[in-house]
Short mmCIF file of C-alpha atoms in Angstrom, two decimals:
data_model
loop_
_atom_site.label_atom_id
_atom_site.label_comp_id
_atom_site.label_asym_id
_atom_site.label_seq_id
_atom_site.Cartn_x
_atom_site.Cartn_y
_atom_site.Cartn_z
CA MET T 227 91.10 99.26 114.91
CA GLY T 228 90.45 96.38 117.39
CA TYR T 229 90.44 93.30 115.13
CA GLU T 230 92.17 90.03 115.52
CA PHE T 231 94.59 89.41 112.54
CA THR T 232 97.16 87.13 110.98
CA ILE T 233 99.99 88.73 108.75
CA MET T 234 100.72 86.89 105.42
CA THR T 235 102.83 88.09 102.61
CA ALA T 236 101.61 87.91 99.04
CA ASP T 237 105.01 87.38 97.49
CA ILE T 238 104.04 88.65 93.97
CA ASP T 239 106.32 90.42 91.47
CA GLU T 240 105.19 93.91 92.00
CA LYS T 241 107.46 95.22 89.32
CA GLY T 242 105.68 92.96 86.85
CA ILE T 243 102.30 94.73 87.28
CA ARG T 244 102.42 98.36 85.75
CA ARG T 245 99.73 100.92 85.20
CA GLU T 246 99.94 104.45 84.08
CA LYS T 247 97.55 106.03 86.75
CA PRO T 248 98.80 105.70 90.36
CA GLU T 249 95.21 105.02 91.46
CA ASP T 250 95.17 102.02 88.92
CA LEU T 251 98.39 100.77 89.87
CA VAL T 252 97.79 100.50 93.56
CA MET T 253 94.44 98.75 92.90
CA ALA T 254 95.81 96.34 90.43
CA LEU T 255 98.69 95.55 93.08
CA ALA T 256 96.25 95.06 96.01
CA GLU T 257 94.13 92.90 93.78
CA ALA T 258 97.01 90.79 92.71
CA LYS T 259 98.26 90.42 96.46
CA ALA T 260 94.54 89.15 97.37
CA ASP T 261 94.62 86.67 94.42
CA ALA T 262 98.17 85.25 95.46
CA ILE T 263 96.97 84.94 99.18
CA VAL T 264 93.56 83.31 98.44
CA GLN T 265 95.27 80.75 96.21
CA ARG T 266 97.58 79.65 99.19
CA LEU T 267 94.76 79.36 101.57
CA PRO T 268 93.20 75.92 102.49
CA THR T 269 90.07 75.00 100.48
CA GLY T 270 87.15 77.09 101.73
CA GLY T 271 89.30 80.05 102.15
CA GLY T 272 89.24 80.37 105.94
CA LEU T 273 92.13 80.32 108.25
CA GLU T 274 90.05 79.10 111.33
CA GLU T 275 87.16 76.87 111.45
CA ASP T 276 84.60 78.83 113.36
CA ASP T 277 81.44 80.82 112.84
CA SER T 278 83.22 84.21 112.45
CA THR T 279 83.60 85.97 108.94
CA THR T 280 87.12 86.08 107.90
CA LEU T 281 88.13 89.11 105.89
CA LEU T 282 91.43 89.37 104.00
CA ILE T 283 92.77 92.89 103.71
CA THR T 284 95.36 93.59 100.94
CA ALA T 285 96.81 97.21 100.20
CA ASP T 286 99.54 99.09 98.32
CA THR T 287 100.83 102.52 98.31
CA VAL T 288 102.84 104.66 95.98
CA VAL T 289 104.16 108.24 96.15
CA VAL T 290 103.52 110.58 93.33
CA TYR T 291 106.26 113.45 92.90
CA ARG T 292 105.85 115.80 89.98
CA GLY T 293 103.64 113.52 88.14
CA ILE T 294 105.95 110.58 88.42
CA ILE T 295 105.08 107.25 90.36
CA ARG T 296 107.64 106.34 92.97
CA GLU T 297 107.67 102.92 94.73
CA LYS T 298 110.32 101.70 96.86
CA PRO T 299 113.90 103.03 96.08
CA THR T 300 116.19 100.28 94.82
CA SER T 301 119.59 102.00 95.50
CA GLU T 302 121.09 104.57 97.76
CA LYS T 303 121.31 107.05 94.95
CA GLU T 304 117.56 106.76 94.11
CA ALA T 305 116.54 106.96 97.94
CA ARG T 306 118.65 110.11 98.18
CA GLU T 307 117.10 111.62 95.04
CA PHE T 308 113.73 110.84 96.34
CA ILE T 309 114.13 112.36 99.66
CA LYS T 310 116.02 115.38 98.45
CA GLY T 311 113.23 116.15 96.10
CA TYR T 312 110.76 116.20 98.74
CA SER T 313 112.83 118.76 100.72
CA GLY T 314 110.98 121.97 100.59
CA SER T 315 108.46 120.50 98.37
CA HIS T 316 105.41 118.23 98.41
CA ALA T 317 104.46 114.82 97.17
CA ALA T 318 101.10 112.90 96.91
CA VAL T 319 100.66 109.45 98.40
CA VAL T 320 98.06 107.22 96.83
CA GLY T 321 97.04 104.06 98.69
CA SER T 322 94.54 101.31 98.07
CA VAL T 323 92.72 98.86 100.06
CA VAL T 324 91.13 95.63 99.08
CA VAL T 325 88.95 93.48 101.29
CA THR T 326 87.83 90.03 100.55
CA ASN T 327 85.23 88.17 102.46
CA LEU T 328 86.80 84.76 102.36
CA ALA T 329 83.44 82.95 102.89
CA THR T 330 81.53 84.49 100.23
CA GLY T 331 84.23 85.54 97.71
CA LYS T 332 82.79 89.18 97.70
CA ARG T 333 85.61 91.65 97.09
CA CYS T 334 85.49 95.43 97.66
CA GLY T 335 88.20 97.94 97.09
CA GLY T 336 89.00 101.54 96.85
CA TRP T 337 91.84 104.00 97.18
CA ASP T 338 92.55 107.25 98.88
CA SER T 339 95.16 110.02 98.56
CA ALA T 340 96.82 112.64 100.63
CA GLU T 341 99.34 115.37 100.01
CA VAL T 342 102.40 115.86 102.31
CA TYR T 343 104.28 119.10 102.51
CA PHE T 344 107.97 119.21 103.65
CA LEU T 345 110.28 121.71 105.16
CA GLU T 346 113.93 121.76 103.98
CA ILE T 347 115.41 118.40 105.00
CA PRO T 348 119.04 118.67 105.92
CA ASP T 349 121.50 116.30 104.08
CA GLU T 350 122.68 114.80 107.42
CA VAL T 351 119.01 113.65 108.06
CA ILE T 352 118.90 112.20 104.61
CA ASP T 353 122.13 110.34 105.07
CA ASN T 354 120.96 109.10 108.39
CA LEU T 355 117.59 107.77 106.95
CA ILE T 356 119.52 105.97 104.05
CA ASP T 357 122.05 104.60 106.52
CA GLU T 358 119.20 103.13 108.65
CA GLY T 359 117.92 101.36 105.51
CA ILE T 360 114.17 102.02 106.22
CA THR T 361 113.71 104.16 103.06
CA PHE T 362 114.29 100.92 100.93
CA ASN T 363 111.00 99.32 102.57
CA VAL T 364 108.58 102.02 101.94
CA ALA T 365 106.85 103.76 98.92
CA GLY T 366 108.96 106.61 97.65
CA GLY T 367 111.37 106.12 100.35
CA LEU T 368 108.91 108.07 102.69
CA MET T 369 108.13 107.17 106.13
CA LEU T 370 106.00 110.03 107.59
CA GLU T 371 106.10 108.64 111.15
CA HIS T 372 109.94 108.17 111.46
CA PRO T 373 111.51 110.29 114.14
CA LEU T 374 113.83 111.70 111.76
CA THR T 375 111.31 112.63 109.17
CA LEU T 376 108.42 113.87 111.14
CA PRO T 377 110.14 117.26 112.29
CA PHE T 378 110.37 118.25 108.64
CA VAL T 379 106.74 117.44 107.81
CA ASP T 380 105.01 120.84 107.28
CA ALA T 381 101.52 119.55 106.70
CA VAL T 382 99.43 116.81 105.61
CA VAL T 383 96.27 117.43 103.67
CA GLY T 384 94.27 114.28 103.82
CA SER T 385 94.43 111.21 106.12
CA THR T 386 97.72 110.56 108.05
CA ASP T 387 96.68 107.01 107.89
CA THR T 388 96.72 106.99 104.04
CA VAL T 389 100.21 108.36 104.10
CA MET T 390 101.23 105.50 106.46
CA GLY T 391 99.86 102.81 104.22
CA LEU T 392 96.39 101.99 105.42
CA SER T 393 93.47 104.59 105.40
CA LYS T 394 91.40 103.39 108.56
CA ALA T 395 88.33 105.11 107.23
CA LEU T 396 88.47 103.46 103.78
CA THR T 397 89.18 100.03 105.50
CA GLU T 398 86.31 100.23 107.95
CA LYS T 399 84.00 101.11 105.00
CA LEU T 400 85.19 98.34 102.78
CA PHE T 401 84.80 95.83 105.85
CA LEU T 402 81.04 96.89 105.96
CA GLU T 403 80.60 96.52 102.10
CA ALA T 404 82.29 93.07 102.18
CA GLN T 405 80.09 91.46 104.96
#
């Protein structure tokens, strides 16, 4: 997207924030992340002392499978159940973006969703994904762009960026709104 950025972690208790609807959950989590980071910034909210506008971007993503919200799997058993469930089936990915203008305090947010359809995923691929450990770091244990996963993606309906965790179109729109 061509922007200079600094990565900061929010260090919030994501499990302590619950909502019934996936759209509400990802928005609440992105807002909480923004609040946590803003509180840690120096007074005035900026990271650098210059004339440019500093925008804080926070985001969150969940997977919805058969109406159930899935976050990061917490065990090998859960990761296996998640990925095995997607095999020959489909899941929705819901992702939020919140942009906060640190100079003005203006905050804009929104969410996007996409559907991912999978071919049958062999057990050995599932084993390899779990052995690598990557499934424990991503919503629903689902990393679309992973070389082991990609061959078994039949179709994506919606933005691939949304599935990967940050909708570029939504982020650009919110950048303009937050200015």
